[in-house]
Amino acid sequence: QQQVKQSPQSLIVQKGGISIINCAYENTAFDYFPWYQQFPGKGPALLIAIRPDVSEKKEGRFTISFNKSAKQFSLHIMDSQPGDSATYFCAAGPWDGGSNYKLTFGKGTLLTVNP
Amino acid sequence: DAGITQSPRHKVTETGTPVTLRCHQTENHRYMYWYRQDPGHGLRLIHYSYGVKDTDKGEVSDGYSVSRSKTEDFLLTLESATSSQTSVYFCATLDRALSGNTIYFGEGSWLTVV
């Protein structure tokens, strides 16, 4: 079973602070690393994704950092806002998976941003 | 939004009864998935399909079966529901665009087995 290990399980930050969620993967064939955001009662939705040809990708307040040698990637949320309170899932998989494409998800991080 | 509709959205059923959850998509995506979400376990893949009548098992497939007779519909059946199958079930589809692969999720089906 190829795993993606995500930490922490839960995270509480103050408004304006930086939220950091970390993930580690095992399969060196993985070359696509998306992050999903899920609000209560809703399905997860793609937030941001990275391929390992770059070490960092930034979209607004959200940044993915990628360390290929360590097989780790992380999500940084700058200037965290109460509206960012949600569950965040990292995932990993092949960019081009042939006829059996699937992603492996981490167990999720419940982020709470206090006002 | 990938036009994914799950039904029913909420269901309470008794142990031992069969249950079918339906997923309907309007985007003509080839790949479809069924996940379950449980506290402490995250999203776990039950079954997936890579085309009409082409399906394969995920990591937690025991007690579940699937069928896909049309591109737009993917059915998940709990053959004899157990309390351990109380969960939130998500259907998903894969959009394989040149700009990136995106898995879109439905809104979820809350199943309680009593």
mmCIF file of C-alpha atoms in Angstrom:
data_model
loop_
_atom_site.group_PDB
_atom_site.id
_atom_site.type_symbol
_atom_site.label_atom_id
_atom_site.label_comp_id
_atom_site.label_asym_id
_atom_site.label_seq_id
_atom_site.Cartn_x
_atom_site.Cartn_y
_atom_site.Cartn_z
ATOM 1 C CA GLN A 1 0.000 0.000 0.000
ATOM 2 C CA GLN A 2 1.562 3.252 -1.129
ATOM 3 C CA GLN A 3 0.953 5.810 1.574
ATOM 4 C CA VAL A 4 0.869 9.528 1.878
ATOM 5 C CA LYS A 5 1.495 10.623 5.437
ATOM 6 C CA GLN A 6 -0.002 13.964 6.445
ATOM 7 C CA SER A 7 0.616 16.017 9.559
ATOM 8 C CA PRO A 8 -0.599 17.525 11.771
ATOM 9 C CA GLN A 9 -4.015 15.944 12.189
ATOM 10 C CA SER A 10 -5.389 19.243 13.444
ATOM 11 C CA LEU A 11 -4.078 22.788 13.566
ATOM 12 C CA ILE A 12 -5.253 25.943 15.279
ATOM 13 C CA VAL A 13 -3.843 29.306 14.224
ATOM 14 C CA GLN A 14 -4.720 32.913 14.898
ATOM 15 C CA LYS A 15 -6.024 35.184 12.191
ATOM 16 C CA GLY A 16 -3.108 36.587 10.224
ATOM 17 C CA GLY A 17 -0.796 33.725 11.126
ATOM 18 C CA ILE A 18 0.857 31.148 8.893
ATOM 19 C CA SER A 19 -0.637 27.669 8.599
ATOM 20 C CA ILE A 20 1.722 24.882 7.571
ATOM 21 C CA ILE A 21 0.659 21.347 6.676
ATOM 22 C CA ASN A 22 3.180 18.696 5.727
ATOM 23 C CA CYS A 23 2.993 15.527 3.659
ATOM 24 C CA ALA A 24 5.444 12.754 2.846
ATOM 25 C CA TYR A 25 5.141 10.124 0.161
ATOM 26 C CA GLU A 26 6.881 6.835 -0.576
ATOM 27 C CA ASN A 27 6.468 6.117 -4.271
ATOM 28 C CA THR A 28 9.212 7.793 -6.279
ATOM 29 C CA ALA A 29 7.074 7.383 -9.395
ATOM 30 C CA PHE A 30 4.627 9.977 -8.085
ATOM 31 C CA ASP A 31 4.992 13.245 -9.950
ATOM 32 C CA TYR A 32 1.786 15.119 -9.260
ATOM 33 C CA PHE A 33 0.917 16.585 -5.869
ATOM 34 C CA PRO A 34 -2.420 18.344 -5.419
ATOM 35 C CA TRP A 35 -3.985 19.810 -2.300
ATOM 36 C CA TYR A 36 -7.723 19.682 -1.689
ATOM 37 C CA GLN A 37 -9.839 21.869 0.592
ATOM 38 C CA GLN A 38 -13.067 20.630 2.145
ATOM 39 C CA PHE A 39 -15.664 22.683 3.989
ATOM 40 C CA PRO A 40 -18.166 20.981 6.330
ATOM 41 C CA GLY A 41 -20.938 19.224 4.450
ATOM 42 C CA LYS A 42 -19.214 19.612 1.082
ATOM 43 C CA GLY A 43 -17.015 17.509 -1.132
ATOM 44 C CA PRO A 44 -13.289 18.230 -1.372
ATOM 45 C CA ALA A 45 -12.236 20.705 -4.049
ATOM 46 C CA LEU A 46 -8.862 21.206 -5.704
ATOM 47 C CA LEU A 47 -7.002 24.100 -4.117
ATOM 48 C CA ILE A 48 -3.543 24.056 -5.693
ATOM 49 C CA ALA A 49 -1.249 21.483 -7.308
ATOM 50 C CA ILE A 50 2.432 21.105 -8.167
ATOM 51 C CA ARG A 51 4.614 18.976 -10.383
ATOM 52 C CA PRO A 52 8.197 18.261 -9.276
ATOM 53 C CA ASP A 53 9.799 20.215 -12.099
ATOM 54 C CA VAL A 54 9.442 23.207 -9.777
ATOM 55 C CA SER A 55 10.198 23.456 -6.062
ATOM 56 C CA GLU A 56 7.491 25.952 -5.233
ATOM 57 C CA LYS A 57 4.147 27.125 -6.537
ATOM 58 C CA LYS A 58 2.236 30.104 -5.223
ATOM 59 C CA GLU A 59 -1.368 31.075 -5.796
ATOM 60 C CA GLY A 60 -2.461 34.042 -3.746
ATOM 61 C CA ARG A 61 -1.978 33.243 -0.069
ATOM 62 C CA PHE A 62 -1.436 29.537 -0.753
ATOM 63 C CA THR A 63 2.013 28.103 -1.506
ATOM 64 C CA ILE A 64 3.166 24.546 -2.112
ATOM 65 C CA SER A 65 6.789 23.771 -1.333
ATOM 66 C CA PHE A 66 8.267 20.583 -2.720
ATOM 67 C CA ASN A 67 11.410 18.673 -1.699
ATOM 68 C CA LYS A 68 11.996 15.832 -4.140
ATOM 69 C CA SER A 69 15.027 14.340 -2.393
ATOM 70 C CA ALA A 70 13.155 14.140 0.912
ATOM 71 C CA LYS A 71 9.917 13.042 -0.787
ATOM 72 C CA GLN A 72 8.046 15.730 1.083
ATOM 73 C CA PHE A 73 5.744 18.583 0.176
ATOM 74 C CA SER A 74 3.919 21.147 2.236
ATOM 75 C CA LEU A 75 1.120 23.679 2.058
ATOM 76 C CA HIS A 76 1.665 27.138 3.499
ATOM 77 C CA ILE A 77 -1.288 29.462 4.043
ATOM 78 C CA MET A 78 -0.101 33.001 4.610
ATOM 79 C CA ASP A 79 -2.209 35.560 6.482
ATOM 80 C CA SER A 80 -4.648 32.826 7.507
ATOM 81 C CA GLN A 81 -8.283 33.897 7.694
ATOM 82 C CA PRO A 82 -11.292 32.424 9.521
ATOM 83 C CA GLY A 83 -12.713 31.569 6.088
ATOM 84 C CA ASP A 84 -9.755 29.235 5.563
ATOM 85 C CA SER A 85 -11.065 27.017 8.355
ATOM 86 C CA ALA A 86 -11.575 23.673 6.627
ATOM 87 C CA THR A 87 -10.107 20.213 6.239
ATOM 88 C CA TYR A 88 -7.121 20.028 3.921
ATOM 89 C CA PHE A 89 -6.017 16.880 2.118
ATOM 90 C CA CYS A 90 -2.753 16.347 0.337
ATOM 91 C CA ALA A 91 -2.575 13.776 -2.430
ATOM 92 C CA ALA A 92 0.028 12.198 -4.661
ATOM 93 C CA GLY A 93 -0.008 10.234 -7.855
ATOM 94 C CA PRO A 94 1.305 9.959 -11.370
ATOM 95 C CA TRP A 95 0.932 12.805 -13.798
ATOM 96 C CA ASP A 96 0.167 10.303 -16.527
ATOM 97 C CA GLY A 97 -1.160 7.071 -15.071
ATOM 98 C CA GLY A 98 -2.243 5.169 -18.114
ATOM 99 C CA SER A 99 -5.453 3.205 -17.742
ATOM 100 C CA ASN A 100 -5.387 3.008 -13.943
ATOM 101 C CA TYR A 101 -5.159 6.588 -12.868
ATOM 102 C CA LYS A 102 -5.764 7.223 -9.191
ATOM 103 C CA LEU A 103 -4.506 9.475 -6.433
ATOM 104 C CA THR A 104 -3.474 8.488 -2.938
ATOM 105 C CA PHE A 105 -4.775 10.886 -0.303
ATOM 106 C CA GLY A 106 -3.418 11.818 3.103
ATOM 107 C CA LYS A 107 -5.697 11.508 6.121
ATOM 108 C CA GLY A 108 -6.454 15.202 6.267
ATOM 109 C CA THR A 109 -5.744 18.175 8.520
ATOM 110 C CA LEU A 110 -8.516 20.077 10.254
ATOM 111 C CA LEU A 111 -7.506 23.731 10.233
ATOM 112 C CA THR A 112 -9.199 26.187 12.552
ATOM 113 C CA VAL A 113 -8.365 29.868 12.220
ATOM 114 C CA ASN A 114 -9.441 31.874 15.237
ATOM 115 C CA PRO A 115 -10.554 35.476 14.704
ATOM 116 C CA ASP B 1 -17.841 22.059 -10.718
ATOM 117 C CA ALA B 2 -17.884 18.891 -12.841
ATOM 118 C CA GLY B 3 -21.625 18.354 -12.833
ATOM 119 C CA ILE B 4 -21.631 15.448 -10.369
ATOM 120 C CA THR B 5 -24.901 14.498 -8.745
ATOM 121 C CA GLN B 6 -25.082 11.892 -6.005
ATOM 122 C CA SER B 7 -28.261 10.228 -4.824
ATOM 123 C CA PRO B 8 -29.528 9.737 -2.258
ATOM 124 C CA ARG B 9 -27.801 12.456 -0.290
ATOM 125 C CA HIS B 10 -28.877 10.969 3.031
ATOM 126 C CA LYS B 11 -30.026 7.468 3.853
ATOM 127 C CA VAL B 12 -30.668 5.411 6.963
ATOM 128 C CA THR B 13 -30.850 1.680 6.421
ATOM 129 C CA GLU B 14 -30.935 -1.473 8.475
ATOM 130 C CA THR B 15 -28.120 -3.963 8.863
ATOM 131 C CA GLY B 16 -28.257 -6.688 6.250
ATOM 132 C CA THR B 17 -30.163 -4.744 3.614
ATOM 133 C CA PRO B 18 -28.684 -3.941 0.203
ATOM 134 C CA VAL B 19 -28.073 -0.302 -0.612
ATOM 135 C CA THR B 20 -27.249 1.359 -3.925
ATOM 136 C CA LEU B 21 -25.739 4.797 -4.233
ATOM 137 C CA ARG B 22 -25.878 6.507 -7.594
ATOM 138 C CA CYS B 23 -23.456 8.932 -9.167
ATOM 139 C CA HIS B 24 -24.342 10.856 -12.300
ATOM 140 C CA GLN B 25 -21.948 13.125 -14.190
ATOM 141 C CA THR B 26 -22.574 15.456 -17.096
ATOM 142 C CA GLU B 27 -18.985 16.114 -18.253
ATOM 143 C CA ASN B 28 -18.346 12.856 -20.110
ATOM 144 C CA HIS B 29 -15.294 12.107 -17.970
ATOM 145 C CA ARG B 30 -13.851 8.670 -18.555
ATOM 146 C CA TYR B 31 -12.658 8.021 -14.999
ATOM 147 C CA MET B 32 -15.031 7.804 -12.053
ATOM 148 C CA TYR B 33 -14.325 6.936 -8.425
ATOM 149 C CA TRP B 34 -16.095 6.063 -5.209
ATOM 150 C CA TYR B 35 -14.447 7.103 -1.928
ATOM 151 C CA ARG B 36 -15.536 6.850 1.660
ATOM 152 C CA GLN B 37 -14.565 9.400 4.285
ATOM 153 C CA ASP B 38 -14.275 8.508 7.945
ATOM 154 C CA PRO B 39 -12.745 10.408 10.883
ATOM 155 C CA GLY B 40 -9.089 9.523 11.252
ATOM 156 C CA HIS B 41 -8.966 7.715 7.920
ATOM 157 C CA GLY B 42 -9.357 10.503 5.415
ATOM 158 C CA LEU B 43 -10.486 9.586 1.918
ATOM 159 C CA ARG B 44 -10.213 5.930 1.016
ATOM 160 C CA LEU B 45 -10.800 4.583 -2.464
ATOM 161 C CA ILE B 46 -13.464 1.870 -2.702
ATOM 162 C CA HIS B 47 -13.686 1.202 -6.437
ATOM 163 C CA TYR B 48 -12.980 3.089 -9.598
ATOM 164 C CA SER B 49 -13.849 2.902 -13.258
ATOM 165 C CA TYR B 50 -11.749 3.798 -16.285
ATOM 166 C CA GLY B 51 -14.483 3.277 -18.833
ATOM 167 C CA VAL B 52 -17.864 1.707 -19.428
ATOM 168 C CA LYS B 53 -17.844 -1.778 -17.928
ATOM 169 C CA ASP B 54 -14.184 -1.292 -16.869
ATOM 170 C CA THR B 55 -13.819 -1.201 -13.107
ATOM 171 C CA ASP B 56 -11.197 -2.070 -10.532
ATOM 172 C CA LYS B 57 -10.888 -2.365 -6.780
ATOM 173 C CA GLY B 58 -9.528 0.257 -4.460
ATOM 174 C CA GLU B 59 -8.073 -0.167 -0.991
ATOM 175 C CA VAL B 60 -11.365 -0.832 0.854
ATOM 176 C CA SER B 61 -13.481 -2.779 -1.635
ATOM 177 C CA ASP B 62 -14.692 -5.658 0.563
ATOM 178 C CA GLY B 63 -18.486 -5.615 0.889
ATOM 179 C CA TYR B 64 -18.929 -3.259 -2.057
ATOM 180 C CA SER B 65 -19.586 -3.743 -5.739
ATOM 181 C CA VAL B 66 -19.877 -1.267 -8.591
ATOM 182 C CA SER B 67 -21.323 -1.088 -12.054
ATOM 183 C CA ARG B 68 -20.935 1.286 -14.937
ATOM 184 C CA SER B 69 -23.199 0.631 -17.901
ATOM 185 C CA LYS B 70 -23.078 4.208 -19.219
ATOM 186 C CA THR B 71 -20.342 6.834 -19.198
ATOM 187 C CA GLU B 72 -22.415 9.155 -17.048
ATOM 188 C CA ASP B 73 -23.516 6.741 -14.315
ATOM 189 C CA PHE B 74 -21.478 4.880 -11.697
ATOM 190 C CA LEU B 75 -23.351 2.835 -9.115
ATOM 191 C CA LEU B 76 -22.001 1.687 -5.753
ATOM 192 C CA THR B 77 -23.804 -1.223 -4.074
ATOM 193 C CA LEU B 78 -23.436 -2.374 -0.512
ATOM 194 C CA GLU B 79 -24.514 -5.951 -0.877
ATOM 195 C CA SER B 80 -25.482 -6.453 2.772
ATOM 196 C CA ALA B 81 -24.993 -3.281 4.772
ATOM 197 C CA THR B 82 -23.099 -3.426 8.066
ATOM 198 C CA SER B 83 -22.631 -0.797 10.765
ATOM 199 C CA SER B 84 -18.971 -0.449 9.732
ATOM 200 C CA GLN B 85 -20.203 0.913 6.406
ATOM 201 C CA THR B 86 -21.774 3.916 8.087
ATOM 202 C CA SER B 87 -19.850 6.681 6.389
ATOM 203 C CA VAL B 88 -19.898 9.573 3.977
ATOM 204 C CA TYR B 89 -19.498 8.390 0.404
ATOM 205 C CA PHE B 90 -18.081 10.620 -2.300
ATOM 206 C CA CYS B 91 -18.228 10.069 -6.010
ATOM 207 C CA ALA B 92 -15.535 11.721 -8.091
ATOM 208 C CA THR B 93 -14.529 12.119 -11.719
ATOM 209 C CA LEU B 94 -11.198 12.854 -13.352
ATOM 210 C CA ASP B 95 -10.661 15.664 -15.810
ATOM 211 C CA ARG B 96 -7.445 14.955 -17.728
ATOM 212 C CA ALA B 97 -6.674 18.320 -19.277
ATOM 213 C CA LEU B 98 -3.352 19.464 -20.726
ATOM 214 C CA SER B 99 -3.151 22.019 -17.929
ATOM 215 C CA GLY B 100 -3.410 19.333 -15.281
ATOM 216 C CA ASN B 101 -5.351 16.437 -13.854
ATOM 217 C CA THR B 102 -8.194 17.436 -11.595
ATOM 218 C CA ILE B 103 -10.360 15.100 -9.575
ATOM 219 C CA TYR B 104 -13.767 16.638 -8.961
ATOM 220 C CA PHE B 105 -15.885 15.432 -6.072
ATOM 221 C CA GLY B 106 -19.617 15.285 -5.640
ATOM 222 C CA GLU B 107 -21.407 16.645 -2.590
ATOM 223 C CA GLY B 108 -21.435 13.329 -0.763
ATOM 224 C CA SER B 109 -23.957 10.738 0.381
ATOM 225 C CA TRP B 110 -24.396 10.289 4.137
ATOM 226 C CA LEU B 111 -25.210 6.665 4.918
ATOM 227 C CA THR B 112 -26.172 5.407 8.356
ATOM 228 C CA VAL B 113 -26.537 1.663 8.941
ATOM 229 C CA VAL B 114 -28.497 0.843 12.108
#
